[in-house]
Amino acid sequence: MRRIILDVDTGNDDAVAIMMAGLHPEITLLGCTTVAGNLPVANTTENTLRVLHHIGRSDVPVFRGLASPFAPHPFPTPADFVSSATPVHQEELELLPSPVGVQPHTAVEWLVETLRNATEKITLVPVGPLTNIAAAVTLAPEIVDAVDEIVIMGGSASHGNETSQAEFNIFEDPVAAHVVVNAGFDRLTLVTLDATRKARVSAAQCRELEALGTPGATATAQILDYYIRGNSDKALGSAAVHDALCIAYLLDPSVIETARLHVGVDTVGFHTYGRTLIDLTGIGGTAPNASVALGADSAKFFDLLRSTLAA
Ligand code: RIB
Ligand code: CA
């Protein structure tokens, strides 16, 4: 059993991750903290509440997080900034509003208090910009000791998806990412685009999910249909469900292939701003600080997704 906190910028793939975490019996979802990223934090918070209500998990508390990056972008948007012709994430997911609202505490306050008072270790799963996590460990560095593993969706050892060099979550707040990878977490797993690009769901597989007829599967099919249409690589007729792979990993670690590597973050380059600096050969001589996922088993991922949503 994993006791987890999901930090989300709910958009489409975050929604699928929340449903997997909220539905699987091997996961105790202690709460969701929201952050600006795919959408402004008001939207990511509302979308998170709607997803939890949709799967009958309004009991999971939602805490609104930070609205802007830990450090503002120092440069004008780089020339190679990827802007999708159609919006990739729906401003408001087509799900009923939840009767349960956001909790009164802010995300960072709740993260700090929950981890300070934890009697059992907690798994942190940030799948958006790392702003909340960076703020929490800056306020209370000791909270890393209450975390058994932090599983981050972010970065790339190859090409980016927000610029040619940088992955979205890291690009949105590179200084926060730098703070988090250097915060001293015992076990840091970085699920990069090199892995999530193999965790794709096709339009045909959306039909398979739809046929399950459960609330989670039906919503996932609808959300991913939209995501496939809006995705920059829609020509592939599929979409990488990035955040859901982090939850699939919690259920079956063999779904990803990892290597112990050193990870840094470029917080000063212009063309490389926000790039994860992953030392693939160890030539840098700095001890590894992460288990980096560079591959994934797409069939195993879809089996985990389908079986979890069938509930
Ligand atoms: O690069 C993919 C990541 O950016 C995912 O977490 C997606 O939801 C967006 O936040
Ligand atoms: Ca996300």
Short mmCIF file of C-alpha atoms and ligand atoms in Angstrom, two decimals:
data_model
loop_
_atom_site.label_atom_id
_atom_site.label_comp_id
_atom_site.label_asym_id
_atom_site.label_seq_id
_atom_site.Cartn_x
_atom_site.Cartn_y
_atom_site.Cartn_z
CA MET A 1 0.00 0.00 0.00
CA ARG A 2 1.34 3.40 -0.99
CA ARG A 3 0.22 6.53 0.88
CA ILE A 4 0.58 9.35 -1.63
CA ILE A 5 0.11 13.07 -2.15
CA LEU A 6 -0.48 14.09 -5.79
CA ASP A 7 0.65 17.60 -6.78
CA VAL A 8 -1.15 18.42 -10.02
CA ASP A 9 -1.73 21.08 -12.67
CA THR A 10 -4.90 19.35 -13.84
CA GLY A 11 -5.02 19.20 -17.35
CA ASN A 12 -5.85 16.08 -19.21
CA ASP A 13 -3.10 13.66 -18.24
CA ASP A 14 -3.17 14.84 -14.61
CA ALA A 15 -6.87 13.93 -14.59
CA VAL A 16 -6.06 10.38 -15.64
CA ALA A 17 -3.38 10.13 -12.95
CA ILE A 18 -5.83 11.35 -10.31
CA MET A 19 -8.43 8.77 -11.40
CA MET A 20 -5.89 5.93 -11.29
CA ALA A 21 -4.69 6.99 -7.84
CA GLY A 22 -8.23 7.52 -6.57
CA LEU A 23 -9.53 4.19 -7.84
CA HIS A 24 -6.74 1.69 -7.16
CA PRO A 25 -7.02 -0.21 -3.85
CA GLU A 26 -3.23 -0.35 -3.44
CA ILE A 27 -3.02 3.45 -3.24
CA THR A 28 -4.19 5.68 -0.39
CA LEU A 29 -4.60 9.16 -1.90
CA LEU A 30 -4.10 11.43 1.12
CA GLY A 31 -4.77 14.62 -0.82
CA CYS A 32 -4.19 16.61 -3.98
CA THR A 33 -2.31 19.90 -4.06
CA THR A 34 -2.79 22.07 -7.12
CA VAL A 35 -0.38 24.36 -8.92
CA ALA A 36 -0.38 26.66 -11.94
CA GLY A 37 1.00 25.03 -15.04
CA ASN A 38 -1.15 23.65 -17.83
CA LEU A 39 -3.74 26.21 -16.74
CA PRO A 40 -4.02 28.97 -14.12
CA VAL A 41 -4.27 27.56 -10.58
CA ALA A 42 -7.99 28.41 -10.32
CA ASN A 43 -8.62 26.12 -13.30
CA THR A 44 -6.29 23.34 -12.17
CA THR A 45 -8.00 23.40 -8.78
CA GLU A 46 -11.54 23.30 -10.19
CA ASN A 47 -10.58 20.52 -12.61
CA THR A 48 -9.08 18.49 -9.76
CA LEU A 49 -12.24 18.83 -7.67
CA ARG A 50 -14.37 17.75 -10.66
CA VAL A 51 -12.26 14.67 -11.39
CA LEU A 52 -12.39 13.46 -7.79
CA HIS A 53 -16.15 14.03 -7.64
CA HIS A 54 -16.60 12.18 -10.93
CA ILE A 55 -15.05 8.99 -9.55
CA GLY A 56 -16.83 9.29 -6.20
CA ARG A 57 -13.73 10.42 -4.31
CA SER A 58 -14.78 13.83 -3.06
CA ASP A 59 -13.48 12.60 0.30
CA VAL A 60 -9.95 13.33 -0.97
CA PRO A 61 -9.06 16.88 0.16
CA VAL A 62 -7.84 19.38 -2.43
CA PHE A 63 -5.53 22.26 -1.49
CA ARG A 64 -4.94 25.23 -3.76
CA GLY A 65 -1.27 25.96 -4.43
CA LEU A 66 0.92 28.63 -5.89
CA ALA A 67 -0.18 30.69 -8.85
CA SER A 68 3.19 31.65 -10.28
CA PRO A 69 6.68 30.17 -10.56
CA PHE A 70 9.15 30.14 -7.67
CA ALA A 71 11.29 32.40 -9.83
CA PRO A 72 9.95 34.41 -12.79
CA HIS A 73 11.30 33.59 -16.24
CA PRO A 74 14.31 35.88 -16.77
CA PHE A 75 14.08 35.82 -20.55
CA PRO A 76 11.54 36.57 -23.23
CA THR A 77 9.97 33.39 -24.56
CA PRO A 78 12.59 31.56 -26.60
CA ALA A 79 12.09 31.47 -30.33
CA ASP A 80 11.56 27.73 -30.29
CA PHE A 81 8.75 27.91 -27.70
CA VAL A 82 6.19 25.28 -28.67
CA SER A 83 2.69 26.66 -28.94
CA SER A 84 0.09 24.11 -29.84
CA ALA A 85 -2.28 25.24 -32.62
CA THR A 86 -5.21 23.97 -30.58
CA PRO A 87 -5.31 24.07 -26.78
CA VAL A 88 -3.90 20.89 -25.35
CA HIS A 89 -5.74 21.11 -22.04
CA GLN A 90 -9.40 21.92 -21.49
CA GLU A 91 -9.87 25.02 -19.32
CA GLU A 92 -12.80 23.29 -17.66
CA LEU A 93 -13.04 19.51 -17.90
CA GLU A 94 -16.47 18.41 -19.12
CA LEU A 95 -17.34 16.91 -15.73
CA LEU A 96 -19.93 18.02 -13.20
CA PRO A 97 -18.76 20.59 -10.64
CA SER A 98 -18.05 19.07 -7.25
CA PRO A 99 -20.31 19.88 -4.29
CA VAL A 100 -17.12 19.81 -2.19
CA GLY A 101 -14.87 22.84 -2.40
CA VAL A 102 -11.18 23.44 -1.92
CA GLN A 103 -9.81 23.17 1.63
CA PRO A 104 -9.08 26.35 3.62
CA HIS A 105 -5.34 25.68 4.03
CA THR A 106 -3.01 26.52 1.16
CA ALA A 107 -1.17 23.65 -0.51
CA VAL A 108 2.23 24.58 0.89
CA GLU A 109 0.92 24.94 4.47
CA TRP A 110 -0.79 21.55 4.21
CA LEU A 111 2.24 19.84 2.68
CA VAL A 112 4.51 21.11 5.45
CA GLU A 113 2.11 20.25 8.31
CA THR A 114 1.19 16.84 6.89
CA LEU A 115 4.82 15.82 6.39
CA ARG A 116 5.94 17.29 9.73
CA ASN A 117 3.28 15.26 11.53
CA ALA A 118 3.53 12.10 9.44
CA THR A 119 3.76 8.91 11.52
CA GLU A 120 4.30 6.81 8.37
CA LYS A 121 6.34 7.84 5.33
CA ILE A 122 4.50 9.39 2.40
CA THR A 123 5.15 9.19 -1.35
CA LEU A 124 5.08 12.58 -3.08
CA VAL A 125 3.99 12.52 -6.74
CA PRO A 126 4.39 15.95 -8.35
CA VAL A 127 3.22 15.93 -11.98
CA GLY A 128 3.22 19.66 -12.68
CA PRO A 129 5.71 22.48 -12.17
CA LEU A 130 7.58 21.92 -8.89
CA THR A 131 6.66 25.28 -7.36
CA ASN A 132 4.71 23.97 -4.35
CA ILE A 133 7.30 21.31 -3.52
CA ALA A 134 10.17 23.80 -3.72
CA ALA A 135 8.33 26.23 -1.47
CA ALA A 136 7.56 23.49 1.08
CA VAL A 137 11.14 22.20 1.31
CA THR A 138 12.42 25.78 1.54
CA LEU A 139 10.07 26.55 4.42
CA ALA A 140 10.76 23.24 6.18
CA PRO A 141 13.82 21.37 4.85
CA GLU A 142 13.32 18.57 7.38
CA ILE A 143 10.15 17.36 5.64
CA VAL A 144 12.21 15.40 3.11
CA ASP A 145 12.77 12.84 5.91
CA ALA A 146 9.04 12.04 5.94
CA VAL A 147 9.05 11.18 2.23
CA ASP A 148 9.84 7.57 1.28
CA GLU A 149 9.99 8.47 -2.45
CA ILE A 150 9.30 11.47 -4.63
CA VAL A 151 8.15 10.47 -8.12
CA ILE A 152 8.36 13.43 -10.48
CA MET A 153 6.95 13.65 -13.99
CA GLY A 154 9.38 15.95 -15.72
CA GLY A 155 12.47 16.51 -17.79
CA SER A 156 14.00 14.86 -20.79
CA ALA A 157 17.36 13.35 -21.70
CA SER A 158 16.53 14.05 -25.34
CA HIS A 159 14.31 16.72 -26.89
CA GLY A 160 11.82 18.85 -25.01
CA ASN A 161 8.14 19.55 -25.54
CA GLU A 162 7.93 23.19 -24.44
CA THR A 163 11.11 24.28 -26.16
CA SER A 164 13.34 22.09 -28.25
CA GLN A 165 15.45 21.57 -25.12
CA ALA A 166 13.08 21.68 -22.15
CA GLU A 167 10.11 19.66 -20.90
CA PHE A 168 7.05 21.67 -19.79
CA ASN A 169 6.95 21.01 -16.02
CA ILE A 170 10.61 21.88 -15.58
CA PHE A 171 10.56 24.79 -18.06
CA GLU A 172 7.68 26.43 -16.20
CA ASP A 173 9.74 26.69 -13.00
CA PRO A 174 13.39 25.61 -13.41
CA VAL A 175 14.55 27.20 -10.16
CA ALA A 176 11.93 25.19 -8.26
CA ALA A 177 13.12 22.04 -10.01
CA HIS A 178 16.72 22.87 -9.09
CA VAL A 179 15.68 23.29 -5.43
CA VAL A 180 13.79 19.97 -5.42
CA VAL A 181 16.48 17.80 -7.05
CA ASN A 182 18.98 19.19 -4.53
CA ALA A 183 16.70 19.02 -1.46
CA GLY A 184 18.10 15.70 -0.24
CA PHE A 185 15.21 13.32 -0.93
CA ASP A 186 16.39 9.75 -0.22
CA ARG A 187 14.63 8.29 -3.26
CA LEU A 188 13.93 10.56 -6.24
CA THR A 189 12.47 8.99 -9.37
CA LEU A 190 12.31 11.22 -12.44
CA VAL A 191 9.83 10.01 -15.08
CA THR A 192 11.06 11.83 -18.18
CA LEU A 193 9.54 12.37 -21.60
CA ASP A 194 11.86 9.62 -22.86
CA ALA A 195 9.69 7.22 -20.87
CA THR A 196 6.29 8.88 -21.13
CA ARG A 197 6.52 9.17 -24.91
CA LYS A 198 6.26 5.38 -24.85
CA ALA A 199 3.20 5.48 -22.57
CA ARG A 200 0.88 6.45 -25.38
CA VAL A 201 -2.84 5.77 -25.69
CA SER A 202 -4.40 5.65 -29.16
CA ALA A 203 -7.85 6.62 -30.31
CA ALA A 204 -8.62 2.91 -30.76
CA GLN A 205 -7.59 2.22 -27.16
CA CYS A 206 -9.89 5.04 -26.07
CA ARG A 207 -12.71 3.00 -27.59
CA GLU A 208 -11.58 0.00 -25.51
CA LEU A 209 -11.73 2.15 -22.38
CA GLU A 210 -15.14 3.53 -23.36
CA ALA A 211 -16.45 -0.02 -23.67
CA LEU A 212 -15.67 -0.61 -19.99
CA GLY A 213 -18.52 1.76 -19.18
CA THR A 214 -17.23 2.82 -15.77
CA PRO A 215 -17.13 6.52 -14.78
CA GLY A 216 -13.33 6.56 -14.77
CA ALA A 217 -12.93 4.77 -18.09
CA THR A 218 -15.61 6.82 -19.83
CA ALA A 219 -14.13 10.11 -18.63
CA THR A 220 -10.61 9.01 -19.55
CA ALA A 221 -11.73 8.11 -23.08
CA GLN A 222 -13.37 11.50 -23.51
CA ILE A 223 -10.41 13.38 -22.03
CA LEU A 224 -7.84 11.51 -24.11
CA ASP A 225 -9.87 11.90 -27.32
CA TYR A 226 -9.59 15.67 -26.78
CA TYR A 227 -5.91 15.36 -25.81
CA ILE A 228 -5.08 13.38 -28.97
CA ARG A 229 -6.75 16.01 -31.17
CA GLY A 230 -4.91 18.89 -29.49
CA ASN A 231 -1.53 17.25 -29.02
CA SER A 232 1.44 18.51 -30.95
CA ASP A 233 2.07 15.01 -32.23
CA LYS A 234 -1.58 14.31 -33.03
CA ALA A 235 -0.41 12.93 -36.37
CA LEU A 236 0.50 9.80 -34.44
CA GLY A 237 -3.18 9.32 -33.57
CA SER A 238 -2.23 8.88 -29.94
CA ALA A 239 -1.16 10.90 -26.92
CA ALA A 240 1.42 10.35 -24.23
CA VAL A 241 -0.41 10.20 -20.91
CA HIS A 242 2.63 11.50 -19.08
CA ASP A 243 1.34 11.83 -15.52
CA ALA A 244 -0.52 8.52 -15.47
CA LEU A 245 2.79 6.68 -16.00
CA CYS A 246 3.92 7.89 -12.56
CA ILE A 247 0.92 6.16 -10.97
CA ALA A 248 1.41 3.06 -13.11
CA TYR A 249 4.99 2.93 -11.77
CA LEU A 250 3.68 2.90 -8.18
CA LEU A 251 1.50 -0.09 -9.08
CA ASP A 252 4.18 -1.99 -11.04
CA PRO A 253 7.73 -0.56 -11.04
CA SER A 254 8.63 -2.78 -14.00
CA VAL A 255 6.48 -0.56 -16.26
CA ILE A 256 9.46 1.80 -16.57
CA GLU A 257 13.20 1.27 -17.16
CA THR A 258 15.37 3.39 -14.87
CA ALA A 259 19.04 4.18 -14.42
CA ARG A 260 20.85 5.79 -11.49
CA LEU A 261 22.09 9.09 -12.93
CA HIS A 262 22.91 12.62 -11.86
CA VAL A 263 20.27 15.21 -12.72
CA GLY A 264 20.74 18.96 -12.71
CA VAL A 265 18.60 21.78 -14.12
CA ASP A 266 19.68 24.63 -16.38
CA THR A 267 18.45 27.82 -14.69
CA VAL A 268 20.64 30.27 -16.60
CA GLY A 269 20.87 29.29 -20.29
CA PHE A 270 18.77 31.13 -22.86
CA HIS A 271 18.18 28.41 -25.43
CA THR A 272 18.58 25.67 -22.82
CA TYR A 273 16.67 27.32 -19.96
CA GLY A 274 14.76 24.65 -18.02
CA ARG A 275 16.58 21.69 -19.59
CA THR A 276 17.24 18.75 -17.27
CA LEU A 277 20.99 18.08 -17.41
CA ILE A 278 21.05 14.28 -17.19
CA ASP A 279 24.57 12.84 -17.07
CA LEU A 280 23.95 9.68 -19.11
CA THR A 281 27.56 8.46 -18.98
CA GLY A 282 28.67 9.62 -15.52
CA ILE A 283 31.47 11.65 -17.14
CA GLY A 284 30.59 14.58 -14.88
CA GLY A 285 31.80 12.59 -11.90
CA THR A 286 28.96 13.77 -9.66
CA ALA A 287 27.22 11.01 -7.72
CA PRO A 288 23.78 10.04 -9.07
CA ASN A 289 20.89 11.77 -7.29
CA ALA A 290 17.98 10.16 -9.10
CA SER A 291 16.54 7.04 -10.67
CA VAL A 292 15.78 8.32 -14.14
CA ALA A 293 13.12 6.61 -16.25
CA LEU A 294 14.24 6.59 -19.87
CA GLY A 295 11.98 3.83 -21.18
CA ALA A 296 8.54 2.34 -20.58
CA ASP A 297 6.55 -0.75 -21.51
CA SER A 298 3.54 0.67 -23.38
CA ALA A 299 1.54 -2.56 -23.32
CA LYS A 300 2.06 -3.00 -19.58
CA PHE A 301 1.13 0.68 -19.07
CA PHE A 302 -2.17 0.31 -20.93
CA ASP A 303 -3.00 -2.92 -19.08
CA LEU A 304 -2.47 -1.12 -15.75
CA LEU A 305 -4.53 1.85 -16.94
CA ARG A 306 -7.39 -0.30 -18.21
CA SER A 307 -7.52 -2.60 -15.18
CA THR A 308 -7.49 0.34 -12.76
CA LEU A 309 -10.23 2.24 -14.61
CA ALA A 310 -12.38 -0.86 -14.86
CA ALA A 311 -13.19 -0.46 -11.18
O1 RIB B 1 5.46 17.60 -20.23
C1 RIB B 1 4.32 16.93 -19.75
C2 RIB B 1 3.85 17.50 -18.45
O2 RIB B 1 3.48 18.87 -18.63
C3 RIB B 1 2.60 16.80 -17.91
O3 RIB B 1 2.63 16.82 -16.51
C4 RIB B 1 1.48 17.66 -18.41
O4 RIB B 1 0.32 17.59 -17.58
C5 RIB B 1 2.10 19.02 -18.31
O5 RIB B 1 1.98 19.45 -16.95
CA CA B 2 0.74 17.70 -15.31
#
